[in-house]
Short mmCIF file of C-alpha atoms in Angstrom, two decimals:
data_model
loop_
_atom_site.label_atom_id
_atom_site.label_comp_id
_atom_site.label_asym_id
_atom_site.label_seq_id
_atom_site.Cartn_x
_atom_site.Cartn_y
_atom_site.Cartn_z
CA MET S 1 -43.40 -59.10 49.12
CA SER S 2 -41.85 -55.87 48.43
CA ALA S 3 -41.95 -54.19 45.10
CA ARG S 4 -38.63 -55.72 43.84
CA ASP S 5 -38.83 -59.35 45.29
CA LEU S 6 -42.37 -59.54 42.68
CA GLN S 7 -40.87 -57.41 40.14
CA ASP S 8 -37.44 -60.06 40.31
CA ARG S 9 -39.67 -62.45 40.61
CA VAL S 10 -41.84 -61.57 37.45
CA ARG S 11 -38.96 -61.55 35.43
CA LEU S 12 -37.81 -64.86 36.49
CA TYR S 13 -41.42 -66.39 35.24
CA GLU S 14 -40.64 -64.23 31.65
CA THR S 15 -37.07 -65.63 31.66
CA LEU S 16 -38.67 -69.53 31.78
CA LEU S 17 -41.68 -68.60 29.43
CA ASP S 18 -38.76 -67.66 26.89
CA GLN S 19 -37.07 -70.59 27.50
CA LEU S 20 -40.63 -72.96 27.04
CA HIS S 21 -40.29 -71.62 23.18
CA GLU S 22 -37.13 -72.96 22.37
CA SER S 23 -36.74 -75.95 24.67
CA SER S 24 -37.17 -79.72 23.96
CA ASP S 25 -40.40 -81.51 25.29
CA SER S 26 -38.34 -82.75 28.42
CA GLU S 27 -36.98 -80.13 28.88
CA ARG S 28 -40.49 -77.61 28.82
CA SER S 29 -42.20 -80.38 31.10
CA ARG S 30 -38.97 -79.03 33.88
CA LEU S 31 -39.46 -75.46 33.27
CA LEU S 32 -43.25 -75.64 33.80
CA ALA S 33 -42.97 -77.46 36.76
CA VAL S 34 -40.21 -74.90 38.14
CA TYR S 35 -43.11 -72.37 37.33
CA ALA S 36 -45.85 -73.86 38.47
CA LYS S 37 -44.08 -74.02 41.95
CA GLY S 38 -43.24 -70.14 41.60
CA TRP S 39 -46.22 -69.36 40.76
CA LYS S 40 -47.42 -71.13 44.32
CA GLU S 41 -44.70 -69.28 45.91
CA SER S 42 -45.79 -65.56 44.95
CA ALA S 43 -49.42 -66.67 46.04
CA GLY S 44 -48.37 -66.81 49.27
CA GLN S 45 -48.85 -71.04 49.18
CA ALA S 46 -46.81 -73.16 51.41
CA VAL S 47 -44.71 -75.48 49.39
CA ASP S 48 -41.73 -77.26 48.76
CA THR S 49 -39.21 -75.30 47.87
CA ARG S 50 -36.27 -77.16 48.15
CA PRO S 51 -34.55 -77.09 43.93
CA HIS S 52 -33.89 -80.73 42.47
CA ALA S 53 -31.98 -82.07 40.62
CA GLY S 54 -31.36 -79.93 37.36
CA GLU S 55 -34.61 -77.38 38.66
CA ILE S 56 -33.66 -73.50 38.68
CA SER S 57 -34.43 -71.90 41.97
CA THR S 58 -36.53 -69.09 42.95
CA THR S 59 -35.21 -68.91 46.54
CA GLU S 60 -34.43 -64.85 47.34
CA PRO S 61 -30.98 -63.89 45.96
CA LYS S 62 -28.13 -63.88 48.88
CA THR S 63 -26.05 -60.66 49.46
CA ASP S 64 -23.26 -62.52 47.11
CA GLY S 65 -24.88 -62.51 43.79
CA THR S 66 -26.65 -66.61 44.05
CA SER S 67 -29.73 -67.74 45.07
CA ALA S 68 -29.88 -70.03 47.32
CA GLY S 69 -29.99 -73.42 46.44
CA ASP S 70 -28.69 -72.44 42.99
CA GLN S 71 -26.01 -72.46 40.95
CA HIS S 72 -26.65 -69.37 38.95
CA ALA S 73 -24.89 -65.94 38.84
CA THR S 74 -25.07 -61.79 39.14
CA LEU S 75 -22.22 -60.08 36.59
CA ALA S 76 -22.69 -56.72 37.72
CA VAL S 77 -20.48 -53.91 34.73
CA LEU S 78 -19.26 -51.13 36.42
CA GLY S 79 -18.71 -49.00 33.14
CA CYS S 80 -21.26 -49.93 31.33
CA GLY S 81 -21.70 -46.76 29.34
CA TRP S 82 -23.00 -46.58 25.51
CA LEU S 83 -22.14 -45.69 22.30
CA SER S 84 -19.65 -43.23 23.13
CA PRO S 85 -15.75 -43.47 24.12
CA GLY S 86 -14.60 -46.67 25.73
CA THR S 87 -17.70 -48.63 25.72
CA LEU S 88 -16.29 -52.16 26.19
CA GLY S 89 -17.93 -52.80 29.14
CA ALA S 90 -21.67 -52.43 27.31
CA ALA S 91 -20.40 -54.64 24.19
CA ILE S 92 -19.32 -57.35 26.02
CA LEU S 93 -22.35 -57.18 27.58
CA SER S 94 -24.62 -56.97 24.47
CA GLY S 95 -22.05 -59.77 23.57
CA ILE S 96 -22.88 -62.15 26.28
CA ILE S 97 -26.73 -61.62 26.22
CA SER S 98 -27.00 -61.78 22.63
CA SER S 99 -25.51 -65.47 22.73
CA LEU S 100 -27.28 -66.57 26.25
CA ASN S 101 -30.03 -66.17 24.10
CA SER S 102 -29.24 -68.18 21.01
CA SER S 103 -29.79 -71.44 20.70
CA ALA S 104 -25.77 -72.51 19.84
CA PRO S 105 -22.69 -70.41 20.43
CA SER S 106 -21.63 -68.60 18.17
CA THR S 107 -18.14 -69.26 18.44
CA PRO S 108 -16.87 -73.08 19.47
CA LEU S 109 -15.66 -72.84 22.55
CA ASP S 110 -13.30 -75.67 22.86
CA ASN S 111 -15.68 -78.92 23.80
CA SER S 112 -15.59 -76.94 27.58
CA GLU S 113 -18.48 -77.79 29.20
CA SER S 114 -21.01 -75.24 31.42
CA PRO S 115 -18.96 -73.61 34.81
CA PRO S 116 -20.78 -75.07 37.83
CA ARG S 117 -22.63 -71.36 38.39
CA THR S 118 -23.25 -69.68 34.84
CA LEU S 119 -24.60 -65.85 34.92
CA SER S 120 -28.62 -65.29 34.59
CA ARG S 121 -28.60 -62.05 36.11
CA PHE S 122 -26.85 -58.84 34.90
CA ILE S 123 -26.23 -55.45 36.18
CA ALA S 124 -25.16 -52.40 33.77
CA CYS S 125 -23.51 -49.35 35.37
CA VAL S 126 -23.84 -45.81 34.00
CA THR S 127 -23.29 -42.42 35.25
CA ARG S 128 -25.38 -40.45 32.61
CA SER S 129 -28.77 -41.12 32.13
CA PRO S 130 -28.75 -40.79 28.96
CA SER S 131 -26.55 -44.04 29.05
CA VAL S 132 -29.36 -45.77 31.19
CA LYS S 133 -31.95 -44.85 27.97
CA ARG S 134 -29.83 -46.33 25.08
CA LEU S 135 -28.80 -49.38 27.53
CA GLU S 136 -32.66 -50.59 27.96
CA SER S 137 -33.13 -49.45 24.25
CA THR S 138 -30.51 -51.79 22.48
CA ILE S 139 -29.84 -55.05 26.25
CA GLY S 140 -33.47 -54.59 27.34
CA PRO S 141 -35.42 -56.09 24.96
CA MET S 142 -32.91 -58.69 24.70
CA THR S 143 -33.48 -59.98 28.03
CA THR S 144 -35.55 -59.59 31.44
CA ALA S 145 -32.35 -60.40 33.72
CA LEU S 146 -30.91 -57.12 33.49
CA THR S 147 -31.79 -53.88 35.82
CA VAL S 148 -29.54 -50.64 34.96
CA LEU S 149 -28.58 -48.60 37.30
CA GLN S 150 -27.10 -44.66 37.75
CA ASN S 151 -24.45 -43.87 39.91
CA GLN S 152 -25.19 -46.72 41.97
CA ASN S 153 -21.89 -48.64 41.54
CA LEU S 154 -21.77 -50.23 45.22
CA GLU S 155 -25.76 -51.37 45.41
CA ALA S 156 -24.39 -53.39 41.86
CA VAL S 157 -21.48 -54.56 44.20
CA GLN S 158 -23.74 -55.67 46.97
CA ARG S 159 -26.25 -57.80 45.11
CA ALA S 160 -23.61 -59.22 42.10
CA SER S 161 -21.52 -62.75 42.38
CA THR S 162 -19.14 -61.36 39.85
CA VAL S 163 -18.26 -58.38 39.13
CA LEU S 164 -16.38 -56.66 35.34
CA LEU S 165 -14.56 -53.66 36.14
CA ALA S 166 -14.77 -52.05 32.79
CA CYS S 167 -14.37 -48.20 33.20
CA LYS S 168 -11.76 -45.54 32.01
CA PRO S 169 -7.93 -46.99 33.66
CA LYS S 170 -8.32 -43.08 34.60
CA ASP S 171 -11.31 -43.48 36.79
CA LEU S 172 -10.05 -46.60 39.00
CA SER S 173 -9.14 -45.13 41.88
CA SER S 174 -12.60 -43.64 42.13
CA VAL S 175 -14.79 -46.25 41.16
CA LEU S 176 -12.87 -48.93 44.08
CA LEU S 177 -12.39 -46.24 46.27
CA GLU S 178 -16.20 -45.20 47.04
CA PRO S 179 -16.33 -45.46 51.01
CA GLY S 180 -18.23 -50.01 51.08
CA VAL S 181 -16.98 -51.07 47.68
CA ARG S 182 -14.13 -52.83 48.86
CA GLU S 183 -15.59 -54.64 51.58
CA ALA S 184 -19.14 -55.47 49.35
CA LEU S 185 -15.86 -56.87 46.82
CA SER S 186 -15.11 -59.26 49.58
CA GLY S 187 -14.28 -63.26 48.63
CA LYS S 188 -15.65 -62.02 45.19
CA LEU S 189 -14.23 -61.97 41.48
CA LEU S 190 -13.00 -59.11 40.38
CA ILE S 191 -12.45 -59.30 36.49
CA SER S 192 -10.73 -55.75 35.23
CA ILE S 193 -10.52 -54.70 31.37
CA LEU S 194 -9.06 -52.04 32.14
CA ALA S 195 -5.79 -51.42 29.54
CA GLY S 196 -2.39 -51.37 30.76
CA VAL S 197 -3.81 -51.79 35.04
CA SER S 198 -2.32 -54.58 36.45
CA VAL S 199 -3.90 -57.26 38.90
CA SER S 200 -1.15 -55.36 41.29
CA GLN S 201 -2.08 -51.71 40.89
CA ILE S 202 -5.89 -52.85 41.58
CA GLU S 203 -4.56 -54.60 44.22
CA GLU S 204 -2.70 -51.75 45.81
CA THR S 205 -5.74 -49.11 45.43
CA LEU S 206 -8.19 -51.79 47.04
CA TYR S 207 -6.20 -52.88 50.18
CA GLY S 208 -2.90 -50.92 50.30
CA SER S 209 -0.91 -52.41 52.94
CA SER S 210 -3.00 -52.81 56.09
CA ASP S 211 -4.51 -55.50 57.05
CA LEU S 212 -8.05 -56.01 56.68
CA PRO S 213 -10.90 -56.66 59.16
CA LYS S 214 -11.35 -59.45 60.50
CA GLY S 215 -13.92 -61.53 58.65
CA GLU S 216 -13.22 -59.29 55.46
CA GLN S 217 -12.13 -61.78 52.73
CA ARG S 218 -9.83 -60.19 49.52
CA CYS S 219 -11.14 -60.58 46.18
CA ARG S 220 -9.50 -62.71 43.80
CA ILE S 221 -8.74 -60.14 40.62
CA VAL S 222 -8.07 -61.22 37.05
CA ARG S 223 -7.02 -58.99 34.19
CA VAL S 224 -8.37 -59.83 31.12
CA MET S 225 -8.26 -58.20 27.91
CA PRO S 226 -11.40 -58.27 24.73
CA ASN S 227 -11.70 -55.77 22.03
CA THR S 228 -14.53 -54.42 20.73
CA ALA S 229 -16.35 -57.07 18.58
CA SER S 230 -17.57 -58.75 21.75
CA VAL S 231 -21.04 -57.34 20.69
CA ASN S 232 -21.15 -59.74 17.41
CA GLY S 233 -19.42 -62.57 19.31
CA GLU S 234 -16.12 -61.81 17.36
CA SER S 235 -14.13 -60.76 20.21
CA MET S 236 -10.28 -62.14 20.96
CA THR S 237 -9.97 -62.74 24.03
CA VAL S 238 -6.90 -62.62 26.03
CA ILE S 239 -7.11 -63.71 29.93
CA ALA S 240 -3.70 -63.31 31.69
CA SER S 241 -2.45 -66.07 33.88
CA SER S 242 -3.38 -65.44 38.28
CA ASN S 243 -0.71 -65.75 40.24
CA PRO S 244 -1.59 -68.01 42.21
CA SER S 245 -4.63 -69.88 40.14
CA LEU S 246 -7.26 -68.72 39.98
CA PRO S 247 -9.96 -71.39 41.96
CA PRO S 248 -10.92 -74.10 38.98
CA GLU S 249 -14.78 -72.85 39.91
CA GLN S 250 -13.99 -69.28 38.92
CA SER S 251 -11.15 -69.61 36.35
CA GLU S 252 -13.75 -71.88 34.57
CA LEU S 253 -16.40 -68.65 34.75
CA VAL S 254 -13.72 -66.78 33.25
CA THR S 255 -12.80 -68.32 30.12
CA TRP S 256 -16.30 -69.71 29.72
CA MET S 257 -17.54 -65.98 30.31
CA PHE S 258 -15.39 -64.58 27.48
CA ALA S 259 -15.62 -68.19 25.27
CA ARG S 260 -19.71 -67.36 24.65
CA ILE S 261 -18.44 -63.70 22.98
CA GLY S 262 -15.33 -65.15 21.13
CA ARG S 263 -12.39 -66.85 20.98
CA VAL S 264 -9.90 -67.34 24.27
CA VAL S 265 -6.17 -67.78 24.87
CA HIS S 266 -4.50 -67.36 28.25
CA LEU S 267 -1.06 -66.14 28.39
CA PRO S 268 1.18 -64.51 31.25
CA ALA S 269 0.48 -61.61 32.63
CA SER S 270 4.30 -59.93 31.45
CA VAL S 271 2.88 -60.00 27.79
CA MET S 272 -1.08 -58.35 28.39
CA ASP S 273 0.37 -54.96 27.24
CA ALA S 274 1.36 -55.77 23.70
CA SER S 275 -2.19 -58.29 24.07
CA THR S 276 -4.00 -54.71 24.74
CA ALA S 277 -2.44 -53.36 21.72
CA LEU S 278 -3.15 -56.20 19.29
CA CYS S 279 -5.94 -57.08 20.28
CA GLY S 280 -7.72 -54.38 21.79
CA SER S 281 -6.80 -51.35 19.48
CA GLY S 282 -6.40 -53.99 16.89
CA PRO S 283 -9.72 -53.11 14.98
CA ALA S 284 -9.95 -49.82 14.86
CA PHE S 285 -6.03 -50.86 13.13
CA PHE S 286 -7.86 -53.76 10.93
CA ALA S 287 -10.93 -51.00 10.05
CA LEU S 288 -8.04 -48.19 9.26
CA MET S 289 -6.68 -50.81 6.09
CA LEU S 290 -10.36 -51.77 5.54
CA GLU S 291 -11.14 -48.50 4.82
CA ALA S 292 -7.80 -48.08 3.08
CA MET S 293 -9.13 -50.71 0.78
CA ALA S 294 -12.01 -49.79 0.04
CA ASP S 295 -10.58 -45.80 -0.95
CA GLY S 296 -8.52 -47.41 -3.52
CA ALA S 297 -11.36 -49.38 -5.04
CA VAL S 298 -13.57 -46.15 -4.95
CA ALA S 299 -11.28 -44.24 -6.95
CA MET S 300 -10.90 -46.64 -9.49
CA GLY S 301 -14.89 -46.78 -10.10
CA ILE S 302 -16.58 -49.51 -7.62
CA PRO S 303 -19.35 -47.42 -4.79
CA ARG S 304 -18.70 -47.30 -2.09
CA ALA S 305 -21.28 -50.03 -0.35
CA GLU S 306 -19.87 -52.25 -3.25
CA ALA S 307 -16.50 -51.51 -2.22
CA GLN S 308 -16.69 -51.76 1.84
CA GLU S 309 -18.39 -55.28 1.97
CA MET S 310 -16.04 -56.31 -0.93
CA ALA S 311 -13.18 -55.43 1.50
CA ALA S 312 -14.67 -56.60 4.87
CA GLN S 313 -15.56 -59.93 3.11
CA THR S 314 -12.40 -60.15 1.49
CA MET S 315 -10.54 -59.03 4.92
CA ARG S 316 -12.86 -61.95 6.36
CA GLY S 317 -11.73 -65.11 4.45
CA CYS S 318 -8.38 -64.29 4.62
CA ALA S 319 -8.43 -64.30 8.50
CA GLY S 320 -10.61 -67.27 8.50
CA MET S 321 -7.86 -69.28 6.42
CA VAL S 322 -5.03 -68.35 8.63
CA LEU S 323 -7.79 -69.43 11.95
CA ARG S 324 -7.86 -72.53 10.18
CA GLY S 325 -4.23 -72.96 10.08
CA GLN S 326 -2.54 -71.01 6.96
CA HIS S 327 0.68 -68.86 7.60
CA PRO S 328 -0.24 -65.89 6.11
CA ALA S 329 2.70 -65.65 3.71
CA LEU S 330 1.45 -69.35 2.08
CA VAL S 331 -1.98 -67.27 1.54
CA ARG S 332 -0.33 -64.46 -0.08
CA GLU S 333 1.45 -66.37 -1.87
CA LYS S 334 -1.03 -68.51 -3.43
CA VAL S 335 -1.92 -65.41 -4.95
CA SER S 336 1.10 -63.74 -6.29
CA THR S 337 1.21 -65.33 -9.78
CA PRO S 338 4.66 -64.13 -11.46
CA GLY S 339 3.63 -61.12 -13.92
CA GLY S 340 0.28 -60.74 -12.10
CA CYS S 341 -1.52 -57.52 -10.39
CA THR S 342 -0.97 -59.02 -6.62
CA ILE S 343 2.42 -59.16 -6.32
CA GLY S 344 2.49 -55.06 -8.31
CA GLY S 345 0.67 -54.45 -5.59
CA LEU S 346 2.71 -55.94 -3.53
CA LEU S 347 5.18 -54.46 -3.93
CA VAL S 348 4.12 -51.26 -3.99
CA LEU S 349 2.32 -50.89 -0.58
CA GLU S 350 6.35 -52.91 0.61
CA GLU S 351 8.14 -50.11 -1.36
CA GLY S 352 5.60 -47.63 1.59
CA SER S 353 6.94 -49.86 4.54
CA LEU S 354 3.40 -50.96 5.58
CA ARG S 355 5.31 -53.87 7.01
CA GLY S 356 6.64 -52.07 9.36
CA THR S 357 4.40 -49.25 9.96
CA ILE S 358 1.95 -51.54 11.30
CA ALA S 359 4.19 -53.52 13.31
CA ARG S 360 5.42 -49.82 15.03
CA GLY S 361 1.84 -48.90 15.68
CA VAL S 362 1.68 -51.68 17.61
CA ARG S 363 4.86 -51.53 19.77
CA GLU S 364 3.84 -47.89 19.93
CA ALA S 365 0.67 -48.47 21.19
CA THR S 366 1.46 -51.44 24.12
CA VAL S 367 4.22 -49.17 25.12
CA VAL S 368 1.31 -45.64 25.57
CA ALA S 369 -1.02 -48.81 27.14
CA SER S 370 1.53 -49.62 29.40
CA GLN S 371 1.93 -45.41 30.24
CA LEU S 372 -1.87 -45.59 30.34
CA GLY S 373 -1.79 -47.35 33.35
CA LYS S 374 0.25 -45.87 35.45
CA GLY S 375 -1.84 -42.61 34.58
CA VAL S 376 0.63 -40.79 33.11
CA GLN S 377 -1.27 -38.32 30.55
CA GLY S 378 -0.48 -37.13 27.03
CA VAL S 379 1.97 -40.10 25.51
CA ASN S 380 1.04 -40.31 22.94
CA GLY S 381 3.77 -39.10 20.28
CA THR S 382 6.13 -39.28 22.68
CA TRP S 383 7.36 -42.89 21.92
CA GLY S 384 8.99 -44.86 19.31
CA ARG S 385 9.82 -41.78 17.81
CA SER S 386 13.54 -42.45 17.43
CA SER S 387 13.98 -46.27 15.68
#
């Protein structure tokens, strides 16, 4: 057994031990049986390695990121830098692992069951050594099933069954055109969260107009837009409809994966740039509004820390009311008593064109997202100025 095989086996045992502490008596007995069998196998003893019903396989991983006989899979995240611009991949990875570690999902899953194959191993790909250290210190302690690779995208794709493309849009070609990556993606699922980059652009980058060599399959590509709140299980994710539709198993996996880190909606691919502006850029817009409200409170004598907490909880409470079915206008009217302070403040905001300015910001971000996907540089400041 190689050193890597032994390391993978040890990680599996550690994962099983972690699960023992959180399992029922019947589940604990099953896990102990799996652990005992795997330990005998690693010691070189002859055992029956055929997986039984409901059992986690301990066989060696195949090249498609699964293990022979099991239904668990490996997710590789390409572009997983941490604490720097464009770190959505790290936030998603952290959110998924955190959710898997919890006893129950942090958000409702619409009563959906787990897909036939769930994610049990993770590979994070970065380009800089500081990112390796940060990922190992922040996400590493959350799981023993994480591998961090530096400048080894090809190896990650070869070992994975599902690939999350999370690099910057401008790096699309350099990542996908690395020798061997196209072949390693054959028949696999590629999930793109690149702002403004369509499925057809990715297909063109990978395959162009040439025919594939015999035996090589096109990968299935799906476009998804989550947001940075993935890290704490509060993402709003939009999954674009695929044409042709994804196979049920892959579709269920994508939905399950992003439902672990927040809410999910499915929309046509034609509105993905607008979804990028609303959901992807939205946290920054809301943060600016929250900060402005806290500033106003500080100006009137409330300490900064308390003002920020009060503004954040007020925004969260309002969002909760809307998510439970109340129209925003109704929420607003409920607190706008005649001659009161709320209506006075609202009129000042309306006089400042707050509604139109925010809506215009979403429109601007939509157009910029579409241009970034085409590789256009310096587009900010050039759109929507005449209206």
